[in-house]
JSON list of C-alpha atoms and ligand atoms in Angstrom, two decimals:
[
{"chain": "A", "resi": 1, "resn": "MET", "atom": "CA", "xyz": [9.01, 19.36, -18.07]},
{"chain": "A", "resi": 2, "resn": "SER", "atom": "CA", "xyz": [7.66, 22.49, -16.34]},
{"chain": "A", "resi": 3, "resn": "SER", "atom": "CA", "xyz": [3.84, 21.91, -16.65]},
{"chain": "A", "resi": 4, "resn": "ARG", "atom": "CA", "xyz": [3.94, 18.39, -15.37]},
{"chain": "A", "resi": 5, "resn": "ASN", "atom": "CA", "xyz": [1.01, 17.16, -17.34]},
{"chain": "A", "resi": 6, "resn": "LEU", "atom": "CA", "xyz": [0.67, 13.66, -18.73]},
{"chain": "A", "resi": 7, "resn": "LYS", "atom": "CA", "xyz": [-1.48, 14.89, -21.51]},
{"chain": "A", "resi": 8, "resn": "GLU", "atom": "CA", "xyz": [1.54, 16.63, -23.01]},
{"chain": "A", "resi": 9, "resn": "LEU", "atom": "CA", "xyz": [3.34, 13.25, -23.53]},
{"chain": "A", "resi": 10, "resn": "SER", "atom": "CA", "xyz": [2.27, 11.23, -26.62]},
{"chain": "A", "resi": 11, "resn": "SER", "atom": "CA", "xyz": [0.72, 7.94, -26.13]},
{"chain": "A", "resi": 12, "resn": "GLU", "atom": "CA", "xyz": [2.98, 6.74, -29.00]},
{"chain": "A", "resi": 13, "resn": "LYS", "atom": "CA", "xyz": [5.96, 7.49, -26.96]},
{"chain": "A", "resi": 14, "resn": "ILE", "atom": "CA", "xyz": [7.48, 4.87, -24.62]},
{"chain": "A", "resi": 15, "resn": "ILE", "atom": "CA", "xyz": [7.52, 6.33, -21.20]},
{"chain": "A", "resi": 16, "resn": "ILE", "atom": "CA", "xyz": [9.36, 4.81, -18.17]},
{"chain": "A", "resi": 17, "resn": "SER", "atom": "CA", "xyz": [7.87, 5.25, -14.70]},
{"chain": "A", "resi": 18, "resn": "PRO", "atom": "CA", "xyz": [10.27, 3.95, -12.06]},
{"chain": "A", "resi": 19, "resn": "SER", "atom": "CA", "xyz": [8.54, 2.64, -8.98]},
{"chain": "A", "resi": 20, "resn": "ILE", "atom": "CA", "xyz": [10.20, 4.10, -5.76]},
{"chain": "A", "resi": 21, "resn": "LEU", "atom": "CA", "xyz": [8.98, 1.05, -3.92]},
{"chain": "A", "resi": 22, "resn": "ALA", "atom": "CA", "xyz": [12.29, -0.54, -5.11]},
{"chain": "A", "resi": 23, "resn": "ALA", "atom": "CA", "xyz": [14.46, 2.49, -4.13]},
{"chain": "A", "resi": 24, "resn": "ASP", "atom": "CA", "xyz": [16.61, 2.92, -1.08]},
{"chain": "A", "resi": 25, "resn": "PHE", "atom": "CA", "xyz": [14.39, 4.81, 1.33]},
{"chain": "A", "resi": 26, "resn": "THR", "atom": "CA", "xyz": [17.21, 6.16, 3.43]},
{"chain": "A", "resi": 27, "resn": "GLU", "atom": "CA", "xyz": [18.44, 7.91, 0.20]},
{"chain": "A", "resi": 28, "resn": "LEU", "atom": "CA", "xyz": [15.19, 8.57, -1.44]},
{"chain": "A", "resi": 29, "resn": "GLY", "atom": "CA", "xyz": [16.02, 12.24, -2.55]},
{"chain": "A", "resi": 30, "resn": "THR", "atom": "CA", "xyz": [19.28, 11.01, -4.11]},
{"chain": "A", "resi": 31, "resn": "GLU", "atom": "CA", "xyz": [17.63, 8.04, -5.74]},
{"chain": "A", "resi": 32, "resn": "VAL", "atom": "CA", "xyz": [15.00, 10.17, -7.41]},
{"chain": "A", "resi": 33, "resn": "SER", "atom": "CA", "xyz": [17.59, 12.77, -8.56]},
{"chain": "A", "resi": 34, "resn": "GLU", "atom": "CA", "xyz": [19.65, 9.98, -10.19]},
{"chain": "A", "resi": 35, "resn": "ALA", "atom": "CA", "xyz": [16.48, 8.65, -11.84]},
{"chain": "A", "resi": 36, "resn": "THR", "atom": "CA", "xyz": [15.89, 12.07, -13.19]},
{"chain": "A", "resi": 37, "resn": "LYS", "atom": "CA", "xyz": [19.26, 12.29, -14.67]},
{"chain": "A", "resi": 38, "resn": "ALA", "atom": "CA", "xyz": [18.62, 8.92, -16.37]},
{"chain": "A", "resi": 39, "resn": "GLY", "atom": "CA", "xyz": [16.00, 10.86, -18.46]},
{"chain": "A", "resi": 40, "resn": "ILE", "atom": "CA", "xyz": [12.69, 9.68, -17.26]},
{"chain": "A", "resi": 41, "resn": "ASP", "atom": "CA", "xyz": [9.46, 11.64, -17.26]},
{"chain": "A", "resi": 42, "resn": "LEU", "atom": "CA", "xyz": [7.29, 9.96, -14.65]},
{"chain": "A", "resi": 43, "resn": "LEU", "atom": "CA", "xyz": [7.81, 8.80, -11.07]},
{"chain": "A", "resi": 44, "resn": "HIS", "atom": "CA", "xyz": [5.54, 5.86, -9.97]},
{"chain": "A", "resi": 45, "resn": "ILE", "atom": "CA", "xyz": [4.56, 6.21, -6.32]},
{"chain": "A", "resi": 46, "resn": "ASP", "atom": "CA", "xyz": [2.82, 3.10, -4.86]},
{"chain": "A", "resi": 47, "resn": "VAL", "atom": "CA", "xyz": [0.56, 3.95, -2.03]},
{"chain": "A", "resi": 48, "resn": "MET", "atom": "CA", "xyz": [-0.81, 0.88, 0.05]},
{"chain": "A", "resi": 49, "resn": "ASP", "atom": "CA", "xyz": [-3.14, 0.95, 2.98]},
{"chain": "A", "resi": 50, "resn": "GLY", "atom": "CA", "xyz": [-2.88, -2.54, 4.31]},
{"chain": "A", "resi": 51, "resn": "HIS", "atom": "CA", "xyz": [-6.48, -2.99, 3.70]},
{"chain": "A", "resi": 52, "resn": "PHE", "atom": "CA", "xyz": [-7.00, -2.94, -0.05]},
{"chain": "A", "resi": 53, "resn": "VAL", "atom": "CA", "xyz": [-3.76, -4.78, -0.39]},
{"chain": "A", "resi": 54, "resn": "PRO", "atom": "CA", "xyz": [-1.86, -6.92, 2.29]},
{"chain": "A", "resi": 55, "resn": "ASN", "atom": "CA", "xyz": [1.01, -4.42, 2.60]},
{"chain": "A", "resi": 56, "resn": "ILE", "atom": "CA", "xyz": [1.66, -0.87, 3.73]},
{"chain": "A", "resi": 57, "resn": "SER", "atom": "CA", "xyz": [4.08, 1.39, 1.75]},
{"chain": "A", "resi": 58, "resn": "VAL", "atom": "CA", "xyz": [4.24, 5.17, 1.78]},
{"chain": "A", "resi": 59, "resn": "GLY", "atom": "CA", "xyz": [1.68, 7.98, 1.84]},
{"chain": "A", "resi": 60, "resn": "LEU", "atom": "CA", "xyz": [1.26, 11.81, 1.79]},
{"chain": "A", "resi": 61, "resn": "PRO", "atom": "CA", "xyz": [4.40, 12.96, 3.67]},
{"chain": "A", "resi": 62, "resn": "VAL", "atom": "CA", "xyz": [6.58, 11.17, 1.20]},
{"chain": "A", "resi": 63, "resn": "VAL", "atom": "CA", "xyz": [4.77, 12.63, -1.79]},
{"chain": "A", "resi": 64, "resn": "SER", "atom": "CA", "xyz": [5.07, 16.20, -0.28]},
{"chain": "A", "resi": 65, "resn": "SER", "atom": "CA", "xyz": [8.67, 15.78, 0.52]},
{"chain": "A", "resi": 66, "resn": "LEU", "atom": "CA", "xyz": [9.54, 14.62, -2.85]},
{"chain": "A", "resi": 67, "resn": "ARG", "atom": "CA", "xyz": [7.59, 17.40, -4.46]},
{"chain": "A", "resi": 68, "resn": "LYS", "atom": "CA", "xyz": [9.89, 19.96, -2.95]},
{"chain": "A", "resi": 69, "resn": "LYS", "atom": "CA", "xyz": [12.80, 18.16, -4.69]},
{"chain": "A", "resi": 70, "resn": "SER", "atom": "CA", "xyz": [11.47, 17.04, -7.95]},
{"chain": "A", "resi": 71, "resn": "ASP", "atom": "CA", "xyz": [9.70, 18.29, -11.16]},
{"chain": "A", "resi": 72, "resn": "LEU", "atom": "CA", "xyz": [8.92, 14.93, -12.54]},
{"chain": "A", "resi": 73, "resn": "ILE", "atom": "CA", "xyz": [5.25, 14.01, -13.10]},
{"chain": "A", "resi": 74, "resn": "PHE", "atom": "CA", "xyz": [4.16, 12.18, -10.00]},
{"chain": "A", "resi": 75, "resn": "ASP", "atom": "CA", "xyz": [2.26, 9.08, -11.13]},
{"chain": "A", "resi": 76, "resn": "VAL", "atom": "CA", "xyz": [0.42, 8.04, -7.92]},
{"chain": "A", "resi": 77, "resn": "HIS", "atom": "CA", "xyz": [-0.89, 4.46, -7.81]},
{"chain": "A", "resi": 78, "resn": "LEU", "atom": "CA", "xyz": [-3.47, 4.31, -5.09]},
{"chain": "A", "resi": 79, "resn": "MET", "atom": "CA", "xyz": [-3.88, 0.75, -3.74]},
{"chain": "A", "resi": 80, "resn": "ILE", "atom": "CA", "xyz": [-6.34, 1.85, -1.10]},
{"chain": "A", "resi": 81, "resn": "SER", "atom": "CA", "xyz": [-9.98, 1.17, -0.30]},
{"chain": "A", "resi": 82, "resn": "ASN", "atom": "CA", "xyz": [-11.34, 4.62, -0.56]},
{"chain": "A", "resi": 83, "resn": "PRO", "atom": "CA", "xyz": [-9.42, 6.62, -3.23]},
{"chain": "A", "resi": 84, "resn": "LEU", "atom": "CA", "xyz": [-12.22, 9.29, -3.46]},
{"chain": "A", "resi": 85, "resn": "ASP", "atom": "CA", "xyz": [-11.72, 10.32, 0.13]},
{"chain": "A", "resi": 86, "resn": "TYR", "atom": "CA", "xyz": [-7.91, 10.95, -0.36]},
{"chain": "A", "resi": 87, "resn": "ALA", "atom": "CA", "xyz": [-7.69, 12.47, -3.91]},
{"chain": "A", "resi": 88, "resn": "GLU", "atom": "CA", "xyz": [-7.70, 16.10, -2.71]},
{"chain": "A", "resi": 89, "resn": "ALA", "atom": "CA", "xyz": [-4.96, 15.37, -0.08]},
{"chain": "A", "resi": 90, "resn": "PHE", "atom": "CA", "xyz": [-2.79, 13.76, -2.66]},
{"chain": "A", "resi": 91, "resn": "ARG", "atom": "CA", "xyz": [-3.32, 16.61, -5.02]},
{"chain": "A", "resi": 92, "resn": "ASP", "atom": "CA", "xyz": [-2.37, 18.98, -2.29]},
{"chain": "A", "resi": 93, "resn": "ALA", "atom": "CA", "xyz": [0.80, 16.89, -1.56]},
{"chain": "A", "resi": 94, "resn": "GLY", "atom": "CA", "xyz": [1.91, 17.23, -5.07]},
{"chain": "A", "resi": 95, "resn": "ALA", "atom": "CA", "xyz": [0.31, 14.34, -7.13]},
{"chain": "A", "resi": 96, "resn": "ASP", "atom": "CA", "xyz": [-0.12, 15.19, -10.81]},
{"chain": "A", "resi": 97, "resn": "HIS", "atom": "CA", "xyz": [-1.76, 11.99, -11.85]},
{"chain": "A", "resi": 98, "resn": "ILE", "atom": "CA", "xyz": [-3.79, 9.40, -9.75]},
{"chain": "A", "resi": 99, "resn": "THR", "atom": "CA", "xyz": [-4.55, 5.95, -10.82]},
{"chain": "A", "resi": 100, "resn": "PHE", "atom": "CA", "xyz": [-7.14, 4.16, -8.56]},
{"chain": "A", "resi": 101, "resn": "HIS", "atom": "CA", "xyz": [-8.57, 0.58, -8.64]},
{"chain": "A", "resi": 102, "resn": "ILE", "atom": "CA", "xyz": [-11.86, -0.27, -10.21]},
{"chain": "A", "resi": 103, "resn": "GLU", "atom": "CA", "xyz": [-12.32, -2.79, -7.37]},
{"chain": "A", "resi": 104, "resn": "SER", "atom": "CA", "xyz": [-12.06, -0.09, -4.58]},
{"chain": "A", "resi": 105, "resn": "HIS", "atom": "CA", "xyz": [-14.98, 1.04, -2.64]},
{"chain": "A", "resi": 106, "resn": "SER", "atom": "CA", "xyz": [-15.18, 4.46, -4.28]},
{"chain": "A", "resi": 107, "resn": "PRO", "atom": "CA", "xyz": [-17.78, 4.89, -7.09]},
{"chain": "A", "resi": 108, "resn": "VAL", "atom": "CA", "xyz": [-15.82, 4.80, -10.33]},
{"chain": "A", "resi": 109, "resn": "LYS", "atom": "CA", "xyz": [-17.55, 7.63, -12.29]},
{"chain": "A", "resi": 110, "resn": "GLU", "atom": "CA", "xyz": [-17.62, 10.14, -9.45]},
{"chain": "A", "resi": 111, "resn": "THR", "atom": "CA", "xyz": [-13.91, 9.39, -8.53]},
{"chain": "A", "resi": 112, "resn": "ILE", "atom": "CA", "xyz": [-12.92, 9.99, -12.16]},
{"chain": "A", "resi": 113, "resn": "LYS", "atom": "CA", "xyz": [-14.79, 13.28, -12.19]},
{"chain": "A", "resi": 114, "resn": "ALA", "atom": "CA", "xyz": [-13.37, 14.31, -8.83]},
{"chain": "A", "resi": 115, "resn": "ILE", "atom": "CA", "xyz": [-9.73, 13.68, -9.78]},
{"chain": "A", "resi": 116, "resn": "LYS", "atom": "CA", "xyz": [-10.15, 15.65, -12.96]},
{"chain": "A", "resi": 117, "resn": "GLU", "atom": "CA", "xyz": [-11.76, 18.60, -11.25]},
{"chain": "A", "resi": 118, "resn": "LEU", "atom": "CA", "xyz": [-8.91, 18.71, -8.87]},
{"chain": "A", "resi": 119, "resn": "GLY", "atom": "CA", "xyz": [-6.73, 19.40, -11.86]},
{"chain": "A", "resi": 120, "resn": "MET", "atom": "CA", "xyz": [-4.98, 15.99, -12.21]},
{"chain": "A", "resi": 121, "resn": "THR", "atom": "CA", "xyz": [-5.03, 13.42, -14.84]},
{"chain": "A", "resi": 122, "resn": "VAL", "atom": "CA", "xyz": [-6.72, 10.13, -14.00]},
{"chain": "A", "resi": 123, "resn": "GLY", "atom": "CA", "xyz": [-6.02, 6.44, -14.49]},
{"chain": "A", "resi": 124, "resn": "LEU", "atom": "CA", "xyz": [-8.01, 3.41, -13.80]},
{"chain": "A", "resi": 125, "resn": "THR", "atom": "CA", "xyz": [-6.52, 0.03, -13.01]},
{"chain": "A", "resi": 126, "resn": "LEU", "atom": "CA", "xyz": [-7.55, -3.47, -12.33]},
{"chain": "A", "resi": 127, "resn": "LYS", "atom": "CA", "xyz": [-6.25, -6.50, -10.52]},
{"chain": "A", "resi": 128, "resn": "PRO", "atom": "CA", "xyz": [-5.19, -9.63, -12.60]},
{"chain": "A", "resi": 129, "resn": "LYS", "atom": "CA", "xyz": [-8.38, -11.46, -11.79]},
{"chain": "A", "resi": 130, "resn": "THR", "atom": "CA", "xyz": [-10.75, -8.59, -12.76]},
{"chain": "A", "resi": 131, "resn": "PRO", "atom": "CA", "xyz": [-12.18, -9.01, -16.34]},
{"chain": "A", "resi": 132, "resn": "VAL", "atom": "CA", "xyz": [-11.05, -6.23, -18.74]},
{"chain": "A", "resi": 133, "resn": "GLU", "atom": "CA", "xyz": [-14.70, -5.69, -19.82]},
{"chain": "A", "resi": 134, "resn": "ASP", "atom": "CA", "xyz": [-15.37, -4.01, -16.54]},
{"chain": "A", "resi": 135, "resn": "LEU", "atom": "CA", "xyz": [-13.12, -1.09, -17.76]},
{"chain": "A", "resi": 136, "resn": "LYS", "atom": "CA", "xyz": [-14.72, -0.61, -21.13]},
{"chain": "A", "resi": 137, "resn": "GLU", "atom": "CA", "xyz": [-17.30, 1.96, -20.44]},
{"chain": "A", "resi": 138, "resn": "PHE", "atom": "CA", "xyz": [-14.85, 4.27, -18.77]},
{"chain": "A", "resi": 139, "resn": "ILE", "atom": "CA", "xyz": [-12.08, 4.29, -21.44]},
{"chain": "A", "resi": 140, "resn": "GLU", "atom": "CA", "xyz": [-13.40, 7.51, -23.04]},
{"chain": "A", "resi": 141, "resn": "ASP", "atom": "CA", "xyz": [-13.27, 9.45, -19.84]},
{"chain": "A", "resi": 142, "resn": "ILE", "atom": "CA", "xyz": [-9.79, 8.64, -18.62]},
{"chain": "A", "resi": 143, "resn": "ASP", "atom": "CA", "xyz": [-6.10, 9.47, -19.51]},
{"chain": "A", "resi": 144, "resn": "MET", "atom": "CA", "xyz": [-4.60, 6.16, -18.54]},
{"chain": "A", "resi": 145, "resn": "VAL", "atom": "CA", "xyz": [-5.39, 2.39, -18.04]},
{"chain": "A", "resi": 146, "resn": "LEU", "atom": "CA", "xyz": [-2.94, 0.60, -15.83]},
{"chain": "A", "resi": 147, "resn": "VAL", "atom": "CA", "xyz": [-2.91, -3.16, -16.44]},
{"chain": "A", "resi": 148, "resn": "MET", "atom": "CA", "xyz": [-1.57, -4.88, -13.36]},
{"chain": "A", "resi": 149, "resn": "THR", "atom": "CA", "xyz": [0.90, -7.70, -14.57]},
{"chain": "A", "resi": 150, "resn": "VAL", "atom": "CA", "xyz": [1.23, -9.00, -10.98]},
{"chain": "A", "resi": 151, "resn": "GLU", "atom": "CA", "xyz": [-1.05, -9.14, -7.89]},
{"chain": "A", "resi": 152, "resn": "PRO", "atom": "CA", "xyz": [-0.77, -5.68, -6.41]},
{"chain": "A", "resi": 153, "resn": "GLY", "atom": "CA", "xyz": [0.95, -5.31, -3.03]},
{"chain": "A", "resi": 154, "resn": "PHE", "atom": "CA", "xyz": [4.58, -6.19, -3.52]},
{"chain": "A", "resi": 155, "resn": "GLY", "atom": "CA", "xyz": [7.52, -5.41, -5.83]},
{"chain": "A", "resi": 156, "resn": "GLY", "atom": "CA", "xyz": [9.83, -8.07, -7.32]},
{"chain": "A", "resi": 157, "resn": "GLN", "atom": "CA", "xyz": [7.09, -10.56, -8.45]},
{"chain": "A", "resi": 158, "resn": "LYS", "atom": "CA", "xyz": [7.00, -12.54, -11.63]},
{"chain": "A", "resi": 159, "resn": "PHE", "atom": "CA", "xyz": [5.25, -10.95, -14.74]},
{"chain": "A", "resi": 160, "resn": "MET", "atom": "CA", "xyz": [1.91, -12.69, -15.66]},
{"chain": "A", "resi": 161, "resn": "HIS", "atom": "CA", "xyz": [1.95, -13.39, -19.33]},
{"chain": "A", "resi": 162, "resn": "LYS", "atom": "CA", "xyz": [-1.83, -13.79, -19.46]},
{"chain": "A", "resi": 163, "resn": "MET", "atom": "CA", "xyz": [-2.21, -10.05, -18.87]},
{"chain": "A", "resi": 164, "resn": "LEU", "atom": "CA", "xyz": [-0.92, -9.34, -22.35]},
{"chain": "A", "resi": 165, "resn": "ASP", "atom": "CA", "xyz": [-4.35, -9.99, -23.89]},
{"chain": "A", "resi": 166, "resn": "LYS", "atom": "CA", "xyz": [-5.86, -7.30, -21.69]},
{"chain": "A", "resi": 167, "resn": "VAL", "atom": "CA", "xyz": [-3.34, -4.82, -22.93]},
{"chain": "A", "resi": 168, "resn": "SER", "atom": "CA", "xyz": [-4.08, -5.51, -26.64]},
{"chain": "A", "resi": 169, "resn": "THR", "atom": "CA", "xyz": [-7.92, -5.50, -26.03]},
{"chain": "A", "resi": 170, "resn": "ILE", "atom": "CA", "xyz": [-7.66, -2.08, -24.41]},
{"chain": "A", "resi": 171, "resn": "ARG", "atom": "CA", "xyz": [-5.35, -0.67, -27.15]},
{"chain": "A", "resi": 172, "resn": "GLN", "atom": "CA", "xyz": [-8.03, -1.76, -29.66]},
{"chain": "A", "resi": 173, "resn": "TRP", "atom": "CA", "xyz": [-10.84, -0.09, -27.68]},
{"chain": "A", "resi": 174, "resn": "ALA", "atom": "CA", "xyz": [-8.74, 3.04, -27.27]},
{"chain": "A", "resi": 175, "resn": "ASN", "atom": "CA", "xyz": [-7.94, 3.26, -30.98]},
{"chain": "A", "resi": 176, "resn": "GLU", "atom": "CA", "xyz": [-11.70, 3.51, -31.53]},
{"chain": "A", "resi": 177, "resn": "VAL", "atom": "CA", "xyz": [-12.72, 5.96, -28.81]},
{"chain": "A", "resi": 178, "resn": "ASN", "atom": "CA", "xyz": [-9.71, 7.53, -27.19]},
{"chain": "A", "resi": 179, "resn": "PRO", "atom": "CA", "xyz": [-6.50, 7.28, -29.20]},
{"chain": "A", "resi": 180, "resn": "ALA", "atom": "CA", "xyz": [-4.53, 9.56, -26.84]},
{"chain": "A", "resi": 181, "resn": "LEU", "atom": "CA", "xyz": [-5.08, 7.00, -23.93]},
{"chain": "A", "resi": 182, "resn": "HIS", "atom": "CA", "xyz": [-1.87, 5.96, -22.17]},
{"chain": "A", "resi": 183, "resn": "ILE", "atom": "CA", "xyz": [-1.65, 2.22, -21.33]},
{"chain": "A", "resi": 184, "resn": "GLU", "atom": "CA", "xyz": [0.59, 1.50, -18.48]},
{"chain": "A", "resi": 185, "resn": "VAL", "atom": "CA", "xyz": [1.85, -1.92, -17.18]},
{"chain": "A", "resi": 186, "resn": "ASP", "atom": "CA", "xyz": [3.04, -2.54, -13.61]},
{"chain": "A", "resi": 187, "resn": "GLY", "atom": "CA", "xyz": [4.73, -5.64, -12.14]},
{"chain": "A", "resi": 188, "resn": "GLY", "atom": "CA", "xyz": [7.61, -7.79, -13.36]},
{"chain": "A", "resi": 189, "resn": "ILE", "atom": "CA", "xyz": [8.79, -5.45, -16.07]},
{"chain": "A", "resi": 190, "resn": "ASN", "atom": "CA", "xyz": [12.29, -6.08, -17.06]},
{"chain": "A", "resi": 191, "resn": "LYS", "atom": "CA", "xyz": [14.71, -6.65, -19.99]},
{"chain": "A", "resi": 192, "resn": "ASP", "atom": "CA", "xyz": [12.83, -9.80, -20.96]},
{"chain": "A", "resi": 193, "resn": "THR", "atom": "CA", "xyz": [9.27, -8.65, -20.60]},
{"chain": "A", "resi": 194, "resn": "HIS", "atom": "CA", "xyz": [9.39, -5.03, -21.93]},
{"chain": "A", "resi": 195, "resn": "LYS", "atom": "CA", "xyz": [9.27, -5.94, -25.53]},
{"chain": "A", "resi": 196, "resn": "LEU", "atom": "CA", "xyz": [6.05, -8.18, -24.97]},
{"chain": "A", "resi": 197, "resn": "VAL", "atom": "CA", "xyz": [4.17, -5.35, -23.34]},
{"chain": "A", "resi": 198, "resn": "LYS", "atom": "CA", "xyz": [5.09, -2.78, -26.05]},
{"chain": "A", "resi": 199, "resn": "GLU", "atom": "CA", "xyz": [4.10, -5.35, -28.77]},
{"chain": "A", "resi": 200, "resn": "ALA", "atom": "CA", "xyz": [0.74, -5.84, -27.11]},
{"chain": "A", "resi": 201, "resn": "GLY", "atom": "CA", "xyz": [0.19, -1.86, -27.12]},
{"chain": "A", "resi": 202, "resn": "ALA", "atom": "CA", "xyz": [1.50, -0.61, -23.74]},
{"chain": "A", "resi": 203, "resn": "ASN", "atom": "CA", "xyz": [3.41, 2.71, -23.83]},
{"chain": "A", "resi": 204, "resn": "VAL", "atom": "CA", "xyz": [4.04, 3.41, -20.10]},
{"chain": "A", "resi": 205, "resn": "LEU", "atom": "CA", "xyz": [6.30, 0.93, -18.30]},
{"chain": "A", "resi": 206, "resn": "VAL", "atom": "CA", "xyz": [6.53, 0.88, -14.57]},
{"chain": "A", "resi": 207, "resn": "ALA", "atom": "CA", "xyz": [9.71, -0.76, -13.31]},
{"chain": "A", "resi": 208, "resn": "GLY", "atom": "CA", "xyz": [10.78, -0.97, -9.66]},
{"chain": "A", "resi": 209, "resn": "THR", "atom": "CA", "xyz": [13.49, -3.76, -9.28]},
{"chain": "A", "resi": 210, "resn": "ALA", "atom": "CA", "xyz": [14.56, -3.55, -12.98]},
{"chain": "A", "resi": 211, "resn": "PHE", "atom": "CA", "xyz": [15.22, 0.19, -12.60]},
{"chain": "A", "resi": 212, "resn": "PHE", "atom": "CA", "xyz": [16.40, 1.07, -9.11]},
{"chain": "A", "resi": 213, "resn": "ARG", "atom": "CA", "xyz": [18.29, -2.11, -8.76]},
{"chain": "A", "resi": 214, "resn": "HIS", "atom": "CA", "xyz": [19.64, -2.57, -12.15]},
{"chain": "A", "resi": 215, "resn": "PRO", "atom": "CA", "xyz": [23.21, -3.96, -11.78]},
{"chain": "A", "resi": 216, "resn": "GLU", "atom": "CA", "xyz": [24.63, -1.37, -14.25]},
{"chain": "A", "resi": 217, "resn": "GLY", "atom": "CA", "xyz": [22.72, 1.55, -12.79]},
{"chain": "A", "resi": 218, "resn": "MET", "atom": "CA", "xyz": [19.68, 3.61, -13.65]},
{"chain": "A", "resi": 219, "resn": "LYS", "atom": "CA", "xyz": [20.87, 5.03, -16.95]},
{"chain": "A", "resi": 220, "resn": "ALA", "atom": "CA", "xyz": [21.50, 1.48, -18.21]},
{"chain": "A", "resi": 221, "resn": "ALA", "atom": "CA", "xyz": [17.98, 0.59, -17.01]},
{"chain": "A", "resi": 222, "resn": "ALA", "atom": "CA", "xyz": [16.27, 3.52, -18.74]},
{"chain": "A", "resi": 223, "resn": "LYS", "atom": "CA", "xyz": [18.22, 2.67, -22.05]},
{"chain": "A", "resi": 224, "resn": "GLU", "atom": "CA", "xyz": [17.27, -1.00, -21.79]},
{"chain": "A", "resi": 225, "resn": "LEU", "atom": "CA", "xyz": [13.55, -0.58, -21.10]},
{"chain": "A", "resi": 226, "resn": "GLY", "atom": "CA", "xyz": [13.08, 2.54, -23.28]},
{"chain": "A", "resi": 227, "resn": "SER", "atom": "CA", "xyz": [14.49, 0.99, -26.38]},
{"chain": "B", "resi": 1, "resn": "DX5", "atom": "C1", "xyz": [2.98, -3.65, -7.01]},
{"chain": "B", "resi": 1, "resn": "DX5", "atom": "C2", "xyz": [3.30, -2.24, -7.41]},
{"chain": "B", "resi": 1, "resn": "DX5", "atom": "C3", "xyz": [4.43, -2.09, -8.36]},
{"chain": "B", "resi": 1, "resn": "DX5", "atom": "C4", "xyz": [5.78, -2.57, -7.93]},
{"chain": "B", "resi": 1, "resn": "DX5", "atom": "C5", "xyz": [6.47, -3.02, -9.18]},
{"chain": "B", "resi": 1, "resn": "DX5", "atom": "O1", "xyz": [1.84, -3.59, -6.20]},
{"chain": "B", "resi": 1, "resn": "DX5", "atom": "O2", "xyz": [2.15, -1.66, -7.96]},
{"chain": "B", "resi": 1, "resn": "DX5", "atom": "O3", "xyz": [4.57, -0.75, -8.77]},
{"chain": "B", "resi": 1, "resn": "DX5", "atom": "O4", "xyz": [6.52, -1.72, -7.28]},
{"chain": "B", "resi": 1, "resn": "DX5", "atom": "O5", "xyz": [7.75, -3.75, -8.87]},
{"chain": "B", "resi": 1, "resn": "DX5", "atom": "P1", "xyz": [8.57, -4.47, -9.85]},
{"chain": "B", "resi": 1, "resn": "DX5", "atom": "O6", "xyz": [8.90, -3.67, -11.08]},
{"chain": "B", "resi": 1, "resn": "DX5", "atom": "O7", "xyz": [9.69, -4.87, -9.01]},
{"chain": "B", "resi": 1, "resn": "DX5", "atom": "O8", "xyz": [7.80, -5.76, -10.21]},
{"chain": "B", "resi": 2, "resn": "ZN", "atom": "ZN1", "xyz": [2.24, 0.43, -8.90]}
]
């Protein structure tokens, strides 16, 4: 894809967004080019600040380094306390899409507007304990909702089945006010859980462990999760 715009992908299409958190960081360029060959459209980049979540991952230099090597749509998941303060820097580094947390300290409406004005698509996400109703008023204004299906902060956790209700509620709301809305799920997505999230109405599947560490390789992972 040359224009790298999430809006050009249909929300009726199943999209895999591999999370580099599970990749081998000593071989990151190779890992991402192998993921690209497996036929994916998005690359999920988890940014953690050690404050909003109890872990620290990667930041701007990794995004800008990968940008030089990849034409994938960069799906940047900001698990940071002040996303509004960093949106422009991530755009400059090469982010195409930013998802931020409704629980962050940044004002939600203003942050949505700023991300759009910077020329990116915007997603809003919520932690497992946050009620789905908190998102409702923003659905019309955004390109994606990300439903966290684990507590944010770490890869390799167990999928929380209770989050499926959130996915179907959001799909119902979206059908009424924003049918183009992408619904992404993140955490514990694998060969057993992918069907459940699709049935509930999700179309963008983040997969870290089940993609980069698939025993038969990334092509097999893409096939398994995309089917
Ligand atoms: C968790 C991150 C996820 C994580 C998913 O905070 O947002 O993107 O990397 O990892 P898996 O797919 O291994 O559960
Ligand atoms: Zn994530």
